[in-house]
Coordinates of C-alpha atoms in Angstrom, one line a residue:
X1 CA 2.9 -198.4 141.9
X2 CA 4.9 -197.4 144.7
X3 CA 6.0 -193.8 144.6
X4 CA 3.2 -191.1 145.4
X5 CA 3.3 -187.7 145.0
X6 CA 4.2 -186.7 148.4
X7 CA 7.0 -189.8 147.7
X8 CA 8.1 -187.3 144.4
X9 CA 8.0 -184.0 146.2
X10 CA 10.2 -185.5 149.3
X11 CA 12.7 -186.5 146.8
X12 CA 13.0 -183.7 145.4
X13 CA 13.3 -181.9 148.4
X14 CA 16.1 -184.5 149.2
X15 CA 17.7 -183.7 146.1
X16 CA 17.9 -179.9 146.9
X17 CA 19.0 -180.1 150.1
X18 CA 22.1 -182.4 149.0
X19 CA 22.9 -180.4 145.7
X20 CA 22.9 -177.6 148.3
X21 CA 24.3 -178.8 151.5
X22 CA 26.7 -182.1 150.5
X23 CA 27.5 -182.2 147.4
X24 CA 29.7 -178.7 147.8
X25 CA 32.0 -180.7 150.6
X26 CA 32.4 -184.4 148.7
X27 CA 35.4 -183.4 147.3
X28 CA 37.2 -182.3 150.4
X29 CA 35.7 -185.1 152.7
X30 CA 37.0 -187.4 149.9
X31 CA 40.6 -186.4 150.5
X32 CA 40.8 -185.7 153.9
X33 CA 38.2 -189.0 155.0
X34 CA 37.0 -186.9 157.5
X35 CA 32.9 -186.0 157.3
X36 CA 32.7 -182.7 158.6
X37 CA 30.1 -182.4 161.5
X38 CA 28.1 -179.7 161.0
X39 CA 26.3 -182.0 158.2
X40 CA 24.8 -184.2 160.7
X41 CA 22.8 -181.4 162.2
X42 CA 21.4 -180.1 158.8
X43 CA 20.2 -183.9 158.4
X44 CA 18.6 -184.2 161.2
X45 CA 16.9 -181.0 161.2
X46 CA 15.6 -181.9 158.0
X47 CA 14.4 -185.2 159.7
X48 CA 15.8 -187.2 157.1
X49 CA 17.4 -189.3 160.4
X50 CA 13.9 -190.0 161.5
X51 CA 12.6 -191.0 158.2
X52 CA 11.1 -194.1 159.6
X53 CA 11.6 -193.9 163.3
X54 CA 8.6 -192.8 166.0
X55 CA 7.4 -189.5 165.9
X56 CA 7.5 -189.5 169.8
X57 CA 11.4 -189.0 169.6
X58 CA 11.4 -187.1 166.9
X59 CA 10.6 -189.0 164.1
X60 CA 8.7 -188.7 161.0
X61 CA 7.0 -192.7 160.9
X62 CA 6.9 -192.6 157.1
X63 CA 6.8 -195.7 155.1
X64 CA 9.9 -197.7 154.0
X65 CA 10.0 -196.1 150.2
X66 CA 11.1 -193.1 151.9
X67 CA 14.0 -195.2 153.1
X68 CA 14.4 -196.2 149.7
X69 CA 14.3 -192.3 148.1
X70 CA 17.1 -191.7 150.4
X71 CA 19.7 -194.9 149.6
X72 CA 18.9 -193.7 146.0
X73 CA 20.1 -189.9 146.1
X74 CA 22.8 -190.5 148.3
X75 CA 24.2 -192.6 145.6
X76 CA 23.4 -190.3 142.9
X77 CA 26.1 -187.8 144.7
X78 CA 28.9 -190.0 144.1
X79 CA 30.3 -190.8 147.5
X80 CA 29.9 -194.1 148.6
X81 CA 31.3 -193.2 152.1
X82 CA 29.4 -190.5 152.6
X83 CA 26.2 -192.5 151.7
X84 CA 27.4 -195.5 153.7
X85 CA 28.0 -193.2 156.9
X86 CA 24.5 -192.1 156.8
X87 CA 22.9 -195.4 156.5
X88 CA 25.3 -197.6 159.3
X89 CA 23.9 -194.7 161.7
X90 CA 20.3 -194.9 160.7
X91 CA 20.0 -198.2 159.6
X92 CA 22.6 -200.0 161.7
X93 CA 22.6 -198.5 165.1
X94 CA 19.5 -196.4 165.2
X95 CA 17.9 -199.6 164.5
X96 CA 19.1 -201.6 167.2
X97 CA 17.9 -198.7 169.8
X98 CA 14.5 -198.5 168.7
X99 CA 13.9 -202.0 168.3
X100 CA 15.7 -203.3 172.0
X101 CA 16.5 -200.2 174.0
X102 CA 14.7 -199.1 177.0
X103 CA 13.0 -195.9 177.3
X104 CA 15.7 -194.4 179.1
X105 CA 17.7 -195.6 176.3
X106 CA 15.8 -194.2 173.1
X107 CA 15.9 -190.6 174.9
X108 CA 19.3 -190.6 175.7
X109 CA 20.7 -191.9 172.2
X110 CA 17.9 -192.6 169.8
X111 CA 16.1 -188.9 170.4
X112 CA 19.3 -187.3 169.8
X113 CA 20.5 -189.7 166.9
X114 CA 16.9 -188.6 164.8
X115 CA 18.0 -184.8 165.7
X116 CA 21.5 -185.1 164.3
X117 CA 23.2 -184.1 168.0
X118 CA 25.3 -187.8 168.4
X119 CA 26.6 -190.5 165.2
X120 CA 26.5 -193.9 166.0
X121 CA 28.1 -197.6 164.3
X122 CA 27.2 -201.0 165.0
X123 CA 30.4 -203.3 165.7
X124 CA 29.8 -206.8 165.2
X125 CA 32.5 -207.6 163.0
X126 CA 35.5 -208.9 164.5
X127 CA 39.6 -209.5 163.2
X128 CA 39.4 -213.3 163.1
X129 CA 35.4 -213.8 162.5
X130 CA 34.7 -211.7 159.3
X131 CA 31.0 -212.3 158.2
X132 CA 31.0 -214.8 160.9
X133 CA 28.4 -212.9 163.9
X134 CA 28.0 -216.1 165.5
X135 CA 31.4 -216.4 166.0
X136 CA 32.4 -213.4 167.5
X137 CA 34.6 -213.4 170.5
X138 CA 34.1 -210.8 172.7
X139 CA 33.5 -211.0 176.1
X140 CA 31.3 -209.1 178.6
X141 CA 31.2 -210.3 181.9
X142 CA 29.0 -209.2 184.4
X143 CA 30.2 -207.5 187.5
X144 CA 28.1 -206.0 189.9
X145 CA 26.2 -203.0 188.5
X146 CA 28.4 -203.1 185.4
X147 CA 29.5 -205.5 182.7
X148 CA 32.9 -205.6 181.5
X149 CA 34.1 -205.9 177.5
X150 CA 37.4 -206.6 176.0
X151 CA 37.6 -208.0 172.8
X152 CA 37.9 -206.2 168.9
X153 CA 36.2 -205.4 166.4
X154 CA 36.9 -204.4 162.8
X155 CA 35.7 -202.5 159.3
X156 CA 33.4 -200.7 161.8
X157 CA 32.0 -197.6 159.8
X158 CA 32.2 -194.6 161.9
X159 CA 34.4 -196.5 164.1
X160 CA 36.7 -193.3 164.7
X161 CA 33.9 -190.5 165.2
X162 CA 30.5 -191.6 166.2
X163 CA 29.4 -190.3 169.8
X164 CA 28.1 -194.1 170.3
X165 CA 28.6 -197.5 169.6
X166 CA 26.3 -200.3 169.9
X167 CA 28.5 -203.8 170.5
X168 CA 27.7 -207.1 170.3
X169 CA 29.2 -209.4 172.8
X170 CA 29.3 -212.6 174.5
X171 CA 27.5 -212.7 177.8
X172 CA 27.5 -216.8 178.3
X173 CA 30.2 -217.9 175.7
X174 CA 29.3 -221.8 176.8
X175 CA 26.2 -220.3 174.7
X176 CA 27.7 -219.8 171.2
X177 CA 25.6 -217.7 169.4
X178 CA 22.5 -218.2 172.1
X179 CA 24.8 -216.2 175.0
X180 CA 25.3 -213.3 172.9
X181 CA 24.5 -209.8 174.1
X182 CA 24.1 -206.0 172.5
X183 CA 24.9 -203.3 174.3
X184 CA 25.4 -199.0 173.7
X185 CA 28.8 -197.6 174.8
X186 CA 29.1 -194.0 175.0
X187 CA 32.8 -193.2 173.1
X188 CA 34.4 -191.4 175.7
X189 CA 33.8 -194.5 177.9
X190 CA 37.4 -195.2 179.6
X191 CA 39.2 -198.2 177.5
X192 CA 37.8 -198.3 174.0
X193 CA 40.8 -196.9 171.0
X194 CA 40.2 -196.8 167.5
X195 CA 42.6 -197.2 165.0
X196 CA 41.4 -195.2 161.4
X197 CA 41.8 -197.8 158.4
X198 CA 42.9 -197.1 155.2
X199 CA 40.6 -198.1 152.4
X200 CA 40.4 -198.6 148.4
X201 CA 37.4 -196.4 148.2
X202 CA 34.6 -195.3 150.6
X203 CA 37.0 -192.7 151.4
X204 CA 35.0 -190.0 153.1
X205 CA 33.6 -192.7 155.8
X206 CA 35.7 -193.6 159.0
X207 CA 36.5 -197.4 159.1
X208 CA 38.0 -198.4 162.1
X209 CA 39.7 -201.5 164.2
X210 CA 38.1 -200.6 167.4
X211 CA 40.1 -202.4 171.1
X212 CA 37.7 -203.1 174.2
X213 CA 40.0 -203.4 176.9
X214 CA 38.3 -203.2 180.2
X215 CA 35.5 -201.1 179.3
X216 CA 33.0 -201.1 181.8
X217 CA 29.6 -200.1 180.6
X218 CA 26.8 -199.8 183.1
X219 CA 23.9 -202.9 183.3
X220 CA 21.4 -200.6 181.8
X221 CA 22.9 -200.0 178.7
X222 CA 22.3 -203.6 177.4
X223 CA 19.5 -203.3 175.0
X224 CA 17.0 -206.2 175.4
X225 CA 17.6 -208.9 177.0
X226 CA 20.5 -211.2 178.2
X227 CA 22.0 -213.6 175.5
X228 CA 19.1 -212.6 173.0
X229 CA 21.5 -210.4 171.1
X230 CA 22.3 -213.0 167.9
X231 CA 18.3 -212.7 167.3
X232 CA 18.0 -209.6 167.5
X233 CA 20.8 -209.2 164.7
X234 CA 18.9 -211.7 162.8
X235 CA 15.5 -210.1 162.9
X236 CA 17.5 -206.6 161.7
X237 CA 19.3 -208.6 158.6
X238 CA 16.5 -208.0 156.3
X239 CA 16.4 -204.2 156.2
X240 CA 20.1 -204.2 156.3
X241 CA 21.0 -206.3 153.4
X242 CA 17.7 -204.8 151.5
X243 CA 19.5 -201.3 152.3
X244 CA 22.3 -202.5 150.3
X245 CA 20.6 -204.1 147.4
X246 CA 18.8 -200.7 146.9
X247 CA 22.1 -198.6 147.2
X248 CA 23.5 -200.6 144.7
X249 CA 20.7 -200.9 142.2
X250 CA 21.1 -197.1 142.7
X251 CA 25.0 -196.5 142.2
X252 CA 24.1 -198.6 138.9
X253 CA 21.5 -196.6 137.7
X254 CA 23.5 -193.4 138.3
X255 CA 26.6 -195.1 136.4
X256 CA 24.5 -195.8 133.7
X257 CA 22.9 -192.4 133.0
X258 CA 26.4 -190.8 133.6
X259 CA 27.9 -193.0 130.6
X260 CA 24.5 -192.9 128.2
X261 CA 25.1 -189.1 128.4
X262 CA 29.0 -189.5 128.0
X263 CA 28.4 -191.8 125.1
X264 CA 26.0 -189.2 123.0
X265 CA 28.1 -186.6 122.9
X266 CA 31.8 -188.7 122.3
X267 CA 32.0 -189.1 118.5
X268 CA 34.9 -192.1 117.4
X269 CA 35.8 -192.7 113.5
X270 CA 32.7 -189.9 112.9
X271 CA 29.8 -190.7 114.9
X272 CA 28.7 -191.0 118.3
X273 CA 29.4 -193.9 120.6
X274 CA 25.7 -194.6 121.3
X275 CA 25.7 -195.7 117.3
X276 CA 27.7 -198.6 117.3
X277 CA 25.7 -201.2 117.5
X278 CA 28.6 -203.5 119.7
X279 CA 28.4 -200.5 122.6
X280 CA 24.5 -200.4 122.0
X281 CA 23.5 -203.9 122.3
X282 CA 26.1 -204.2 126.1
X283 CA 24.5 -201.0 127.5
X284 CA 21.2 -202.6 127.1
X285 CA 21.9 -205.8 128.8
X286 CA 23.6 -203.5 131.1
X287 CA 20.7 -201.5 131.9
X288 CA 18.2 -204.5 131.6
X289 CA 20.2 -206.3 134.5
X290 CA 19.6 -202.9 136.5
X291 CA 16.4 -202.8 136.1
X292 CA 15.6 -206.1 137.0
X293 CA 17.2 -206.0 140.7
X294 CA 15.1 -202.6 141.0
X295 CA 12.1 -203.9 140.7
X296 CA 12.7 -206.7 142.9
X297 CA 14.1 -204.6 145.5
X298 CA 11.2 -202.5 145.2
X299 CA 9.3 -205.6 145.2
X300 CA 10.4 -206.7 148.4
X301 CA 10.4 -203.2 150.3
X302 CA 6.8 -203.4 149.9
X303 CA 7.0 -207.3 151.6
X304 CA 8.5 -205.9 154.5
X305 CA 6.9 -202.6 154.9
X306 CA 4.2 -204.6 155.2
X307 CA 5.6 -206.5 158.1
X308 CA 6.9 -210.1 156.4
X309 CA 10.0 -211.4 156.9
X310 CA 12.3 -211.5 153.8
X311 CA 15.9 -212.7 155.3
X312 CA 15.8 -215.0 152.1
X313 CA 14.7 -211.9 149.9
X314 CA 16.9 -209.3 151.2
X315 CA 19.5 -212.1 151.5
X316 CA 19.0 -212.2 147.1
X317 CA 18.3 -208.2 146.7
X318 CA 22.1 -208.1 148.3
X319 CA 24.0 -211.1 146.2
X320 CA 22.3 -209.7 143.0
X321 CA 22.2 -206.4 143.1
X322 CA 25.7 -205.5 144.7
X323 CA 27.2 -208.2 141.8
X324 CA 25.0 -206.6 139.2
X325 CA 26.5 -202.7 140.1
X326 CA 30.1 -204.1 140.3
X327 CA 29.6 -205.2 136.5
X328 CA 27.7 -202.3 135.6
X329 CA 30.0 -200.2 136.9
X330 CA 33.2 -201.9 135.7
X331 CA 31.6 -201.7 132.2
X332 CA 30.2 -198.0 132.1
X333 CA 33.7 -196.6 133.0
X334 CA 34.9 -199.1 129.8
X335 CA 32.6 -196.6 128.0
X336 CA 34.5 -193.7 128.9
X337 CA 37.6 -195.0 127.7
X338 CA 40.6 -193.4 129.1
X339 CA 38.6 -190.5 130.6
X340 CA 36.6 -193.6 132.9
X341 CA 40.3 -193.7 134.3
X342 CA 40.9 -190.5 135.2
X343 CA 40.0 -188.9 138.7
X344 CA 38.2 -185.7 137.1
X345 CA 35.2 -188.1 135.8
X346 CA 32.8 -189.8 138.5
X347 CA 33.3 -193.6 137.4
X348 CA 36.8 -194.2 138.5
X349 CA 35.4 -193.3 142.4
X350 CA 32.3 -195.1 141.7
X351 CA 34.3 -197.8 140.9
X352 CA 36.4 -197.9 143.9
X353 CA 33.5 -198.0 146.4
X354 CA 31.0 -200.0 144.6
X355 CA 33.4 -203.2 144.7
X356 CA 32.8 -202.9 148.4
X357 CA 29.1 -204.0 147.8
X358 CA 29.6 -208.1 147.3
X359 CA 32.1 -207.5 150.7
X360 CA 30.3 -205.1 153.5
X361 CA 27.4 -206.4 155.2
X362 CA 28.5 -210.6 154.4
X363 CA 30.2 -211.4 151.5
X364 CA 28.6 -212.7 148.2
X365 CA 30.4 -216.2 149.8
X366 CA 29.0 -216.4 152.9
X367 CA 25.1 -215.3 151.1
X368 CA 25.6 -217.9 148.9
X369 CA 25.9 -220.3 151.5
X370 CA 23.2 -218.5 153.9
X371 CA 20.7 -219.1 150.8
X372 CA 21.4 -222.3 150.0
X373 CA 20.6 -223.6 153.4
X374 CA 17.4 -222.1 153.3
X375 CA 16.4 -223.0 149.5
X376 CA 18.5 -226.7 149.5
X377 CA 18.7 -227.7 152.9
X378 CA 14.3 -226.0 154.1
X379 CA 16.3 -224.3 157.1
X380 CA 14.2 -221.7 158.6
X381 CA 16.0 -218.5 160.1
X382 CA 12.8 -217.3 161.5
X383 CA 13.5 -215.4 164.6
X384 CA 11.7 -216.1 168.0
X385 CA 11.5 -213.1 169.2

């Protein structure tokens, strides 16, 4: 329905290239939390960084399931940082510089982020604010040919390493959320420090606590317009929180077929643990609560691909789906019994970064409260732009 075969063939493609060129490093970027470089070239030489960007910087302009394809097999490698570094470039800040930035902009960063040259992050998230964007509290005042930031930001993914970062800042903070403004920053911009954070899982990404004192970044670096920044964020939720409905519905899957296969082959008391009827019966439900957020956020890729906005959707493919792999998860690595525990089997990690789902990207809380306005209370979060 919405795989074809060129769909099938560029997964597996995918598949061989990661078997081949990731999934031999995991290990060592697990420990050290440090992504090796060289891997961003092979990606973007592969175009699998230009997936669905324009082909006249060097992108492929495939449809979103090829978005999809790619959340799934990053999961399916078992490192959730690795996975999430990947995506917060393409699908965080790539996003942003394609949909606002100038044409001076898009060849300067977005060319060279499809080609796998320069890594960027997106910091909106601040210390005090959390999943709060429209209260952030950074400032960038104008002066003369530049304007100037201070302020924080925090839980940035590839906060410590990225070449770029796009910022989101308050031009006119009389405004609120109406005087807020985006900007790129090259890193090695005079005044920005990062301080590395230390994480339950996701260990292979950089999180950082990034410090904007000072920094003066030049007026043509703002993307869009003046004080149009918090709709611009708005009008990109959708394909972020879909993003992380499908990496989830992904990370569940691959839990899943890891412990089905565990359970076959362990025998208990004479007989496999895929014969007792008690383990039977919860692996279903697990499996049937997997497949449910699938098809829905297969469902509503094929809304937006075709160009509708699905805030309230994706906002539901993200509560759901990262709740549903947290469960799933938690209960597969119950099948493995002590060996679930143990660092040699996959669960224990897949553990550790899939309770970050109902956390990154706004917090199961703050969803439930988004969605309730918009189902209760009939408010519309259309953006204007």
């Amino acid at each position: 329905m919405y795989f074809t075969e060129e769909h099938n063939l560029f997964r597996k493609s995918l598949q061989e290239f990661l078997k081949k060129e990731v999934v031999p490093h995991i290990d060592k970027w697990e420990k050290t939390g440090t992504i090796e470089p060289f891997i961003w070239k092979k990606f973007g030489d592969m175009g699998f960084f230009g997936i669905h960007y324009p082909e006249a910087y060097g992108g492929l302009n495939l449809d979103l399931f090829y978005t999809v394809i790619l959340q799934e097999e990053l999961q399916r490698i078992n490192s959730g940082g690795f996975a999430a570094a990947v995506w917060a470039h393409v699908y965080l800040a790539m996003t942003h510089l394609n949909a606002e930035g100038s044409e001076a902009i898009k060849e300067k960063y977005l060319a060279p982020s499809i080609a796998g040259e320069k890594i960027g992050c997106l910091c909106i998230t601040e210390p005090s604010g959390g999943s709060d964007v429209a209260g952030i509290s950074t400032t960038a005042v104008k002066e003369g040919d530049f304007y100037v930031i201070n302020g924080s930001k925090t839980f940035i993914t590839n906060g410590v390493y990225s070449d770029y970062l796009v910022v989101a800042a308050k031009t006119n903070p009389e405004l609120g959320n109406k005087g807020m403004s985006i900007f790129v920053v090259d890193r090695e911009t005079e005044g920005i420090s990062a301080t590395k954070l230390d994480k339950l899982g996701w260990r292979a990404s950089d999180t950082a606590e990034i410090a904007f004192d000072n920094v003066r970044v030049p007026t043509s670096n703002l993307l869009g317009e003046e004080n149009q920044g918090f709709g611009y964020i708005l009008q990109h939720f959708s394909l972020e929180r879909l993003v992380m409905g499908i990496n989830a519905h992904a990370r569940a899957e691959y839990a899943l077929e890891y412990a089905l296969n565990y359970m076959s082959e362990r025998t208990a008391f004479g007989k496999e643990l895929d014969k007792y009827q008690a383990l039977r019966h919860k692996f279903v439900d697990l499996y049937a609560d997997m497949e449910v957020c699938k098809q829905f956020n297969y469902a509503v890729t094929y809304r937006l691909e075709k160009g509708e906005y699905v805030v309230k959707e994706a906002s539901v493919s993200k509560l759901k789906s990262t709740e549903m792999a947290d469960k799933v998860v938690y209960e597969c690595l119950q099948f493995l019994g002590g060996y679930g525990y143990m660092e040699d089997y996959p669960l224990a990690r897949l553990w550790r970064d899939s309770r970050l789902g109902p956390i990154g990207g706004g917090t199961s809380e703050i969803l439930r409260e988004i969605l309730s306005k918009m189902i209760i209370d009939k408010k519309e979060y259309k953006s204007k732009i």
